[in-house]
Coordinates of C-alpha atoms in Angstrom, one line a residue:
M1 CA 4.1 -45.2 15.2
E2 CA 7.2 -43.3 15.4
K3 CA 8.4 -41.9 12.4
F4 CA 11.0 -39.3 10.9
I5 CA 11.9 -37.2 7.9
R6 CA 15.2 -36.1 6.6
Y7 CA 15.2 -32.4 6.5
K8 CA 18.0 -30.0 5.4
D9 CA 21.2 -28.9 7.2
H10 CA 20.6 -32.5 9.2
I11 CA 17.8 -31.8 11.0
I12 CA 15.2 -34.6 11.3
L13 CA 11.7 -33.9 11.3
Y14 CA 9.9 -36.7 14.1
S15 CA 6.2 -37.3 14.9
N16 CA 4.6 -40.1 17.0
D17 CA 1.3 -39.3 16.3
N18 CA 1.2 -39.9 12.3
W19 CA 2.1 -36.4 11.8
K20 CA -1.0 -34.6 13.6
T21 CA 2.7 -32.8 15.8
I22 CA 5.8 -32.4 14.2
E23 CA 9.0 -31.8 16.1
S24 CA 12.5 -30.9 14.7
L25 CA 15.5 -33.3 16.1
K26 CA 19.1 -33.5 15.6
E27 CA 19.7 -37.3 16.7
L28 CA 17.5 -39.8 15.0
S29 CA 15.4 -42.0 17.4
K30 CA 16.2 -45.7 17.1
S31 CA 12.8 -47.0 16.7
A32 CA 11.3 -44.3 14.2
I33 CA 10.8 -45.4 10.7
E34 CA 11.3 -43.3 7.7
E35 CA 8.4 -41.7 5.9
K36 CA 8.5 -43.1 2.6
N37 CA 5.2 -41.6 0.7
P38 CA 6.2 -38.8 -1.1
D39 CA 3.0 -36.6 -0.8
I40 CA 2.9 -36.7 3.1
T41 CA 6.8 -35.8 3.0
T42 CA 6.1 -32.4 1.1
K43 CA 3.4 -31.7 3.4
V44 CA 5.0 -32.1 6.4
K45 CA 7.9 -30.1 5.0
L46 CA 5.7 -27.1 3.9
R47 CA 4.2 -27.3 7.5
Y48 CA 7.5 -27.2 9.2
L49 CA 8.8 -24.3 6.8
L50 CA 5.9 -22.3 6.8
G51 CA 3.8 -22.9 9.8
E52 CA 0.8 -24.5 10.2
K53 CA -1.2 -21.9 9.0
R54 CA 0.7 -20.8 5.9
G55 CA 1.5 -24.3 5.1
K56 CA -1.9 -25.5 5.0
I57 CA -3.1 -22.8 2.7
I58 CA 0.0 -23.8 0.0
I59 CA -1.0 -27.6 0.4
E60 CA -4.6 -27.0 -0.6
E61 CA -3.2 -24.9 -3.7
L62 CA -1.2 -28.0 -4.7
E63 CA -4.3 -30.4 -4.2
K64 CA -6.5 -27.8 -6.3
I65 CA -3.8 -27.8 -9.1
R66 CA -3.7 -31.4 -9.1
G67 CA -7.3 -32.2 -9.1
Q68 CA -7.8 -29.4 -11.7
F69 CA -5.7 -31.0 -14.0
N70 CA -6.0 -34.8 -12.8
L71 CA -2.4 -35.0 -12.1
Q72 CA -0.6 -38.1 -10.7
K73 CA -0.5 -38.6 -6.9
N74 CA 2.5 -39.5 -4.8
D75 CA 5.2 -37.9 -6.8
G76 CA 5.6 -35.3 -3.9
Y77 CA 3.4 -32.6 -5.7
G78 CA 6.4 -32.0 -8.1
T79 CA 4.1 -31.4 -11.3
A80 CA 1.5 -29.4 -9.1
F81 CA 4.4 -27.4 -7.9
E82 CA 5.7 -26.7 -11.4
V83 CA 2.6 -25.2 -12.2
F84 CA 2.2 -23.4 -9.0
S85 CA 5.8 -22.0 -9.2
I86 CA 5.2 -20.5 -13.3
A87 CA 1.8 -19.0 -12.1
V88 CA 2.9 -17.3 -9.0
L89 CA 6.1 -15.9 -11.0
H90 CA 4.0 -14.4 -13.5
D91 CA 0.8 -13.7 -11.5
I92 CA -1.3 -15.7 -14.1
D93 CA -3.9 -18.4 -13.8
Y94 CA -3.3 -22.2 -13.2
D95 CA -5.0 -22.9 -16.6
L96 CA -3.2 -20.4 -18.8
T97 CA 0.0 -21.9 -17.2
M98 CA -0.9 -25.3 -18.2
D99 CA -2.3 -24.6 -21.6
N100 CA 0.7 -22.6 -22.3
Y101 CA 4.0 -22.9 -20.4
I102 CA 4.4 -26.5 -19.0
V103 CA 6.1 -29.0 -20.9
N104 CA 4.2 -31.7 -20.1
G105 CA 5.6 -35.5 -19.8
N106 CA 8.6 -37.2 -18.2
Q107 CA 10.5 -36.7 -21.8
D108 CA 11.1 -33.1 -20.9
G109 CA 14.9 -32.7 -21.8
K110 CA 15.2 -31.3 -18.2
I111 CA 12.8 -28.3 -19.1
D112 CA 9.7 -28.1 -17.0
A113 CA 8.6 -25.0 -18.6
I114 CA 9.4 -22.1 -21.0
Y115 CA 7.7 -18.5 -20.5
W116 CA 7.7 -16.1 -22.8
N117 CA 7.1 -12.6 -21.9
N118 CA 6.9 -9.0 -23.1
L119 CA 10.6 -8.2 -23.1
E120 CA 11.0 -10.6 -25.9
E121 CA 13.1 -13.3 -23.9
N122 CA 12.3 -17.2 -23.4
I123 CA 12.8 -18.2 -19.6
L124 CA 13.6 -21.7 -19.6
Y125 CA 12.9 -23.6 -16.1
Q126 CA 13.5 -26.7 -14.0
V127 CA 11.8 -26.8 -11.1
K128 CA 11.9 -28.6 -7.9
I129 CA 10.0 -28.6 -4.8
D130 CA 13.2 -29.7 -2.9
T131 CA 16.7 -30.6 -4.2
L132 CA 18.1 -31.4 -7.5
D133 CA 19.4 -34.9 -8.0
P134 CA 23.3 -34.9 -7.3
K135 CA 23.7 -36.3 -10.9
E136 CA 22.1 -33.3 -12.8
I137 CA 25.0 -31.1 -11.7
N138 CA 25.7 -29.9 -15.3
I139 CA 21.8 -29.6 -15.9
V140 CA 21.9 -25.6 -17.1
D141 CA 23.9 -26.9 -20.2
V142 CA 21.5 -29.9 -20.7
M143 CA 18.5 -27.3 -20.9
S144 CA 20.6 -24.9 -22.8
N145 CA 21.8 -27.3 -25.4
N146 CA 18.4 -28.9 -25.9
Y147 CA 16.5 -25.4 -26.4
R148 CA 19.3 -24.0 -28.9
S149 CA 19.2 -27.3 -30.9
Y150 CA 15.6 -26.6 -31.5
V151 CA 15.7 -22.9 -32.1
K152 CA 18.6 -23.6 -34.7
T153 CA 17.7 -26.9 -36.3
G154 CA 13.9 -27.3 -35.5
K155 CA 14.9 -30.6 -33.8
I156 CA 16.3 -31.9 -31.0
Q157 CA 19.0 -34.8 -31.3
S158 CA 19.3 -35.7 -27.4
P159 CA 17.5 -38.9 -26.1
E160 CA 14.4 -38.3 -23.9
T161 CA 12.9 -35.0 -25.2
D162 CA 9.9 -36.3 -27.2
D163 CA 7.6 -34.3 -24.9
L164 CA 10.0 -31.1 -25.0
F165 CA 9.6 -31.4 -29.1
R166 CA 6.0 -31.6 -29.1
F167 CA 6.0 -28.7 -27.0
C168 CA 8.4 -26.8 -29.0
E169 CA 6.5 -27.5 -32.0
K170 CA 3.1 -26.5 -30.5
N171 CA 4.8 -23.2 -29.4
K172 CA 7.2 -22.7 -32.2
E173 CA 6.0 -18.9 -33.2
H174 CA 6.9 -17.6 -29.6
L175 CA 10.3 -20.0 -29.3
T176 CA 11.6 -18.6 -32.7
K177 CA 10.7 -15.1 -32.5
N178 CA 12.0 -14.4 -29.0
K179 CA 16.0 -14.1 -29.3
N180 CA 16.8 -13.7 -26.2
M181 CA 17.1 -16.8 -23.3
R182 CA 17.5 -17.3 -19.4
I183 CA 17.6 -20.2 -17.5
K184 CA 16.3 -20.5 -14.1
I185 CA 16.4 -23.2 -11.3
I186 CA 13.8 -23.5 -8.8
S187 CA 15.1 -25.5 -5.9
N188 CA 16.5 -25.7 -2.6
N189 CA 19.8 -25.9 -4.0
D190 CA 22.8 -23.3 -3.2
L191 CA 23.6 -22.3 -6.7
D192 CA 24.1 -18.9 -8.2
D193 CA 21.6 -16.4 -7.3
E194 CA 21.2 -14.8 -10.6
I195 CA 20.1 -18.8 -12.0
N196 CA 18.3 -20.1 -8.5
I197 CA 15.1 -19.3 -7.0
K198 CA 14.1 -21.1 -3.5
P199 CA 11.0 -22.5 -3.1
I200 CA 10.3 -20.2 0.1
E201 CA 10.3 -17.2 -2.4
I202 CA 8.0 -18.7 -4.5
F203 CA 5.8 -19.1 -1.4
N204 CA 6.2 -16.1 0.2
L205 CA 5.3 -14.4 -3.3
Y206 CA 2.2 -16.4 -3.7
F207 CA 0.9 -14.5 -0.1
Y208 CA 2.5 -11.0 -1.4
N209 CA 0.4 -11.5 -4.3
I210 CA -2.9 -12.2 -2.5
L211 CA -2.3 -9.7 0.2
I212 CA 0.0 -7.0 -0.9
R213 CA 0.6 -6.5 -5.0
R214 CA -1.0 -3.6 -6.7
Q215 CA 0.7 -3.9 -9.8
N216 CA -1.0 -6.2 -12.6
N217 CA 1.6 -6.3 -15.2
I218 CA -0.9 -6.3 -17.7
E219 CA -1.2 -5.1 -21.4
L220 CA -4.6 -3.8 -22.4
S221 CA -5.5 -3.1 -26.1
L222 CA -8.4 -1.1 -26.2
S223 CA -10.1 -1.1 -29.6
I224 CA -11.2 2.5 -30.9
P225 CA -14.2 2.5 -33.0
L226 CA -13.7 4.1 -36.7
K227 CA -15.7 6.6 -38.1
Q228 CA -15.2 7.5 -42.0
N229 CA -12.2 4.5 -41.6
V230 CA -10.6 7.3 -39.5
A231 CA -10.4 6.4 -35.5
N232 CA -12.9 8.0 -33.7
I233 CA -11.0 9.6 -30.8
V234 CA -10.2 12.7 -28.9
G235 CA -6.9 13.4 -27.4
R236 CA -3.9 15.4 -26.6
K237 CA -1.4 12.8 -26.0
D238 CA -1.6 12.0 -22.4
I239 CA -6.0 11.9 -22.2
Y240 CA -8.1 9.9 -24.6
A241 CA -11.9 9.6 -24.7
Y242 CA -14.0 8.0 -27.0
F243 CA -17.2 5.9 -27.1
V244 CA -17.4 2.4 -28.0
D245 CA -20.0 -0.3 -27.9
A246 CA -19.6 -2.2 -24.4
K247 CA -19.3 -5.5 -25.9
T248 CA -16.2 -4.9 -27.6
F249 CA -15.1 -3.2 -24.3
V250 CA -15.3 -6.1 -22.3
E251 CA -13.8 -8.3 -24.8
D252 CA -11.0 -6.0 -25.1
L253 CA -10.7 -6.5 -20.9
L254 CA -11.2 -10.3 -21.3
K255 CA -8.4 -10.7 -24.3
C256 CA -5.7 -10.0 -21.8
E257 CA -3.4 -13.1 -21.1
K258 CA -3.8 -12.3 -16.9
I259 CA -7.3 -12.1 -17.1
G260 CA -8.9 -14.3 -19.7
N261 CA -12.6 -14.6 -17.5
S262 CA -14.7 -12.2 -15.5
E263 CA -13.3 -13.8 -12.3
N264 CA -9.7 -12.0 -12.7
L265 CA -11.1 -9.0 -13.5
Y266 CA -10.5 -7.6 -10.1
K267 CA -6.9 -7.1 -11.3
F268 CA -8.1 -3.8 -12.8
F269 CA -9.3 -2.5 -9.7
Y270 CA -6.4 -2.2 -7.3
D271 CA -6.6 1.1 -7.0
N272 CA -10.4 1.6 -7.0
V273 CA -11.5 2.0 -3.3
R274 CA -15.4 2.0 -4.1
G275 CA -14.9 -2.0 -3.9
K276 CA -17.0 -4.5 -5.9
L277 CA -20.7 -2.8 -5.5
G278 CA -22.5 -5.6 -6.6
S279 CA -25.9 -5.5 -9.1
N280 CA -27.5 -2.0 -9.5
N281 CA -30.9 -2.1 -10.3
S282 CA -31.2 1.0 -12.3
I283 CA -28.1 0.1 -14.1
Q284 CA -29.4 -3.3 -15.0
A285 CA -33.1 -2.0 -15.9
T286 CA -31.1 0.5 -18.6
I287 CA -29.5 -2.3 -19.8
D288 CA -32.5 -4.9 -20.1
D289 CA -35.3 -2.0 -21.3
E290 CA -33.1 0.9 -22.5
P291 CA -29.8 0.0 -24.1
N292 CA -29.7 2.9 -26.3
N293 CA -29.9 5.4 -23.6
F294 CA -27.2 3.7 -21.1
V295 CA -24.5 6.1 -22.5
K296 CA -26.9 8.9 -21.5
Y297 CA -27.3 8.0 -18.0
N298 CA -23.9 6.3 -17.2
N299 CA -20.7 8.1 -16.2
G300 CA -18.7 5.6 -18.2
V301 CA -15.1 4.4 -17.4
T302 CA -11.6 6.2 -16.4
I303 CA -8.9 4.2 -17.3
T304 CA -5.5 5.3 -15.8
G305 CA -1.8 3.4 -17.2
E306 CA 1.2 3.9 -19.2
V307 CA -0.4 4.4 -22.5
E308 CA 0.7 4.5 -25.9
Y309 CA -1.2 5.3 -29.1
L310 CA 0.1 5.8 -32.5
E311 CA -1.7 8.3 -34.7
G312 CA -3.9 6.6 -37.0
T313 CA -4.0 3.3 -35.5
V314 CA -7.4 1.8 -34.4
S315 CA -6.3 0.5 -30.7
I316 CA -4.5 2.4 -27.4
K317 CA -2.5 0.2 -25.4
V318 CA -2.1 0.6 -22.2
T319 CA 0.4 -1.2 -19.6
N320 CA -0.2 -1.6 -15.8
P321 CA -4.0 -0.2 -16.3
V322 CA -6.1 0.9 -13.6
I323 CA -10.0 1.2 -13.5
N324 CA -10.1 4.1 -11.2
N325 CA -13.6 5.0 -11.9
G326 CA -16.7 2.8 -13.3
Q327 CA -16.0 -0.5 -11.8
Q328 CA -20.0 -0.7 -10.5
T329 CA -20.8 0.0 -14.5
I330 CA -18.1 -2.9 -15.8
W331 CA -19.5 -5.7 -13.1
N332 CA -23.5 -4.8 -13.9
I333 CA -22.3 -5.2 -17.6
M334 CA -20.6 -8.4 -17.2
N335 CA -23.9 -9.6 -15.1
R336 CA -25.5 -9.4 -18.9
Y337 CA -22.8 -10.0 -21.2
P338 CA -22.9 -11.1 -24.0
N339 CA -26.2 -9.7 -24.3
I340 CA -25.1 -6.4 -24.3
E341 CA -25.2 -5.3 -28.2
N342 CA -27.1 -2.2 -27.9
V343 CA -25.2 -0.8 -25.1
S344 CA -22.3 1.8 -25.6
L345 CA -20.0 3.3 -23.0
L346 CA -17.6 6.2 -22.5
V347 CA -14.2 5.4 -22.3
I348 CA -11.6 7.8 -20.8
V349 CA -7.7 6.9 -20.6
K350 CA -5.2 8.6 -18.9
D351 CA -1.4 8.6 -19.0
G352 CA -0.4 7.9 -15.5
K353 CA 3.6 6.6 -15.6
N354 CA 4.2 8.6 -12.2
V355 CA 3.2 6.7 -9.3
D356 CA 2.3 9.6 -7.3
V357 CA 0.1 10.9 -10.3
K358 CA -1.4 7.8 -11.1
S359 CA -2.5 7.5 -7.1
K360 CA -4.0 11.1 -7.2
I361 CA -5.6 10.2 -10.2
S362 CA -7.7 7.3 -8.3
K363 CA -8.0 9.6 -5.2
Y364 CA -9.5 12.5 -7.0
T365 CA -11.5 10.8 -9.6
N366 CA -13.1 9.6 -6.4
S367 CA -12.9 12.3 -3.6
Q368 CA -16.3 14.2 -5.0
R369 CA -18.6 10.7 -4.3
N370 CA -19.1 9.3 -1.2
I371 CA -15.8 7.8 -0.1
K372 CA -14.6 8.1 3.5
P373 CA -11.2 9.6 4.1
I374 CA -9.7 6.4 5.7
D375 CA -10.5 5.1 2.0
L376 CA -8.9 8.0 0.0
L377 CA -5.8 7.3 2.5
S378 CA -5.7 3.8 1.2
L379 CA -4.5 5.0 -1.9
D380 CA -1.6 6.8 -0.7
E381 CA 1.6 5.2 -2.3
K382 CA 4.0 5.5 1.1
L383 CA 1.3 3.9 3.0
R384 CA 1.2 1.0 0.7
C385 CA 5.3 0.8 0.3
L386 CA 5.0 0.9 4.5
Q387 CA 2.3 -1.7 4.5
E388 CA 4.7 -4.1 2.3
N389 CA 7.8 -3.3 4.8
I390 CA 5.5 -4.4 7.7
F391 CA 4.6 -7.7 5.9
K392 CA 7.9 -8.4 4.5
L393 CA 9.7 -8.2 8.2
T394 CA 6.9 -9.8 10.1
L395 CA 6.1 -12.7 7.6
D396 CA 8.3 -15.1 9.3
N397 CA 8.0 -13.9 13.0
D398 CA 5.7 -11.6 15.4
A399 CA 3.3 -11.7 12.1
L400 CA 1.8 -8.4 11.5
F401 CA -0.5 -7.3 8.6
L402 CA -1.4 -3.7 8.5
D403 CA -4.8 -3.6 6.7
I404 CA -5.4 -1.2 4.0
N405 CA -8.6 -1.2 2.1
F406 CA -8.7 -2.0 -1.6
S407 CA -11.1 -3.3 -4.0
G408 CA -8.5 -5.5 -6.4
A409 CA -8.9 -8.6 -4.0
R410 CA -9.8 -12.0 -4.9
N411 CA -9.4 -14.3 -2.1
Y412 CA -8.3 -11.5 0.2
H413 CA -10.1 -11.6 3.4
S414 CA -10.1 -15.0 3.8
I415 CA -6.7 -15.8 3.1
L416 CA -6.0 -12.7 5.7
K417 CA -8.3 -14.7 8.3
R418 CA -6.6 -18.2 7.7
M419 CA -2.7 -16.3 8.1
Y420 CA -3.1 -14.2 10.7
S421 CA -5.2 -14.1 14.2
K422 CA -7.6 -11.3 14.3
Y423 CA -5.1 -9.3 16.9
Q424 CA -2.6 -9.5 14.1
V425 CA -4.5 -7.7 11.6
I426 CA -4.3 -4.0 12.5
A427 CA -6.9 -2.0 10.8
L428 CA -5.9 0.9 9.3
D429 CA -8.1 3.5 11.5
D430 CA -6.5 2.2 14.7
F431 CA -3.0 2.7 13.1
C432 CA -3.6 5.9 12.1
K433 CA -5.3 7.1 16.1
L434 CA -2.0 6.1 17.4
Y435 CA 0.9 6.8 14.6
F436 CA -0.5 10.4 14.4
G437 CA -1.9 10.6 17.9
V438 CA 1.5 10.4 19.5
S439 CA 3.1 13.0 17.1
D440 CA 0.4 15.7 17.1
L441 CA -0.8 14.8 20.8
E442 CA -4.2 14.8 19.7
L443 CA -5.1 12.0 21.3
G444 CA -8.9 12.9 22.2
S445 CA -9.3 14.4 19.0
W446 CA -8.1 10.8 17.3
K447 CA -10.4 8.8 20.0
N448 CA -13.6 11.4 19.1
T449 CA -13.3 12.9 15.5
I450 CA -11.3 10.5 13.5
S451 CA -12.6 11.5 10.1
S452 CA -11.7 15.2 10.8
Q453 CA -8.4 14.0 11.5
L454 CA -7.9 12.0 8.7
N455 CA -9.0 14.6 6.4
K456 CA -5.8 16.7 7.7
I457 CA -3.0 13.6 6.3
V458 CA -4.9 12.4 3.0
D459 CA -2.8 14.1 1.5
K460 CA 0.3 13.9 3.9
S461 CA 3.8 13.8 2.1
D462 CA 6.0 12.9 5.0
E463 CA 7.6 9.4 4.8
Y464 CA 6.7 7.1 7.6
D465 CA 8.9 5.6 9.6
V466 CA 9.3 1.8 9.5
E467 CA 10.5 1.4 13.0
K468 CA 7.9 3.4 14.6
A469 CA 5.2 2.3 12.3
L470 CA 6.2 -1.5 13.4
L471 CA 5.9 -0.7 17.5
V472 CA 2.7 0.9 16.8
C473 CA 1.4 -2.1 15.3
R474 CA 2.8 -4.4 18.4
T475 CA 1.3 -2.5 20.6
I476 CA -2.2 -2.2 19.0
S477 CA -2.0 -5.9 18.6
K478 CA -1.1 -6.4 22.4
V479 CA -3.7 -4.4 23.8
K480 CA -6.7 -5.7 22.1
E481 CA -5.8 -9.1 23.0
Y482 CA -5.0 -7.9 26.2
I483 CA -8.4 -6.3 26.8
A484 CA -10.0 -9.0 24.5
N485 CA -9.3 -11.6 27.5
I486 CA -10.6 -10.0 30.4
N487 CA -13.6 -11.6 32.0
D488 CA -14.9 -8.7 34.3
K489 CA -17.3 -6.9 32.2
G490 CA -16.8 -3.5 33.9
K491 CA -13.2 -3.6 33.5
K492 CA -13.6 -4.7 30.1
N493 CA -15.8 -1.5 29.3
D494 CA -13.1 0.9 31.3
L495 CA -10.2 -0.4 29.1
N496 CA -12.1 0.1 25.7
S497 CA -13.2 3.7 26.7
A498 CA -9.6 4.4 27.2
E499 CA -8.0 1.9 25.0
L500 CA -6.4 4.8 22.7
A501 CA -4.9 6.0 25.8
L502 CA -3.6 2.7 27.0
M503 CA -2.1 2.1 23.8
Y504 CA -0.2 5.9 24.0
I505 CA 1.1 4.7 27.4
V506 CA 2.7 1.3 26.4
Y507 CA 3.9 2.8 23.1
K508 CA 5.5 6.4 24.9
Y509 CA 6.6 4.9 27.9
R510 CA 7.7 1.2 27.1
V511 CA 6.2 0.0 30.2
S512 CA 4.4 -3.0 30.7
L513 CA 0.5 -3.8 29.7
D514 CA -0.2 -4.4 33.5
R515 CA 1.7 -1.0 34.3
A516 CA -0.5 1.0 32.0
V517 CA -3.3 -0.5 32.8
D518 CA -2.7 1.1 36.5
V519 CA -1.9 4.3 35.1
I520 CA -5.5 4.0 33.3
N521 CA -7.0 3.0 36.6
H522 CA -5.2 6.0 38.5
I523 CA -6.6 8.4 36.1
N524 CA -10.1 6.7 36.2
N525 CA -10.4 7.0 40.1
K526 CA -8.9 10.7 40.4
Y527 CA -11.2 12.0 37.3
Y528 CA -14.1 9.9 37.4
Y529 CA -14.3 7.3 40.2
S530 CA -13.9 9.9 43.3
I531 CA -15.5 12.7 42.0
P532 CA -19.3 12.9 43.5
D533 CA -22.0 11.5 41.5
D534 CA -23.4 14.9 40.8
E535 CA -20.6 16.6 39.6
R536 CA -19.4 13.8 37.6
I537 CA -19.0 14.2 33.6
S538 CA -21.7 12.2 31.9
K539 CA -19.7 9.2 30.7
L540 CA -16.1 7.8 31.3
I541 CA -15.3 7.8 27.6
D542 CA -15.8 11.9 27.7
L543 CA -12.6 11.6 29.7
Y544 CA -10.6 10.0 26.7
K545 CA -12.5 11.8 23.9
S546 CA -10.8 15.3 25.0
N547 CA -7.0 16.4 24.2
T548 CA -6.4 16.9 27.9
I549 CA -6.2 13.2 28.5
I550 CA -2.2 13.7 27.4
K551 CA -1.6 16.1 30.1
K552 CA -3.5 13.6 32.6
I553 CA -1.4 10.6 31.8
E554 CA 1.8 12.7 32.2
E555 CA 0.2 13.7 36.0
A556 CA -0.5 9.7 36.8
I557 CA 3.0 9.0 35.5
I558 CA 4.8 11.5 37.5
E559 CA 2.6 10.6 40.6
M560 CA 2.9 6.9 40.2
K561 CA 6.7 7.7 39.7
I562 CA 6.7 5.7 36.4
E563 CA 10.4 6.5 34.7
K564 CA 9.9 7.5 31.1
A565 CA 12.0 5.1 28.4
V566 CA 15.1 6.6 26.9

């Protein structure tokens, strides 16, 4: 049966196989029937807008929200999208969003959600996964009037506002405390940019939050133990240290609005390169058998962020906190929580407002441990900025992802695999080999001794060239896919040995992959296969582990009369 859906810009979405496949048309087939199911309509539009991979991920999230809160079906995922949007925009959980910020019910006075934040302002939201009804042209005035009416009088006179009134009564303290108010419309309408947010921006932000985000936007309040009614703390305004019982510390972490449960603790570890190390038998045994000695055996926890401590108070406020060191300690304590009554911790809090200083704290607090140079490099702020640029520039076309290691990840790898093919994900070590190998002409060293080469650039201060980096990533992706699809085992092994040199030729000389392979074959025959067995170097790969490979490539280019790209 032929079906169609009216899409924006006079585009018609069409299918003759019950939406297994989607086509876009400008003219409608006379025999097609319009799709009437709102849920199916939304799914098809999302698949068309985002592509099959990303569209499916978003649909699953909306289904998850609908099931989690037992929301009605066949509404085009309207209510689920409200929860999704507020959660994504403010990087908070669905439960927290639904419990606190969603105005649940049909009589909402055109206000779907109200979010209060640390800037002491309330943000009023009207949320549509598609477009506003033309009748709602004055929706901003209606929202403003209903809200201001409650704040000023404690009542809302407008009809169909019972659910909004109940929400306001429940959250009266927040709504009346914050004096400033803003209105945001989420829709596909072309409204004022100051007011309107397009749904596509929400979807892209969802993927950004999972794959790229390093800023947790958390305010952490740490309790300082008292000694004779005085805060028991050692400090010098930018560094504070104290001992505290582990249970109090863990509960301080869980009290944060954007944490709430142990599953969200990953948000504290964006700059911790050691990853979630799992259970440690020694730590667990100490907690179980020698809790009083835990503080003697354990190095404690180091936290960096924007620190505020008022002399004489009993808490330290840390904005955008990162746990640089002690991640394994925390996970193992969580394994025994709440049965950690006699366990104490050393907590060190360091002020790190400056992004570079904050990154270096993470780097140097881990540099004395068994951390690979590639992991330390992943803390570099300039490299992270490059990753973000590549992500944004290729999200909708020619998708590429520069994979930088970091431990603050939940669903990171599963989403990555679902969004990108394995050839679109560029490993950081592959990127460094080509990006820097082209610059320093030490291609053999990058092939042979990558750790030594990486140590030279861990503290690199230069900015990354985005255009060059994009070309490097595209070249790596193209070459790896090309080699993987070769059936001849001998040819594949030869090209695997020469992989970096092959990438170098494609990148530097801007030639086709087939022509670059010709250059590699020319070099292999000249310096390996044409040489008598007893004079030949032990393995073909040794040819590509030497920095003389650059000279051999240049000679081959001249001998084969290949013109260099301008």
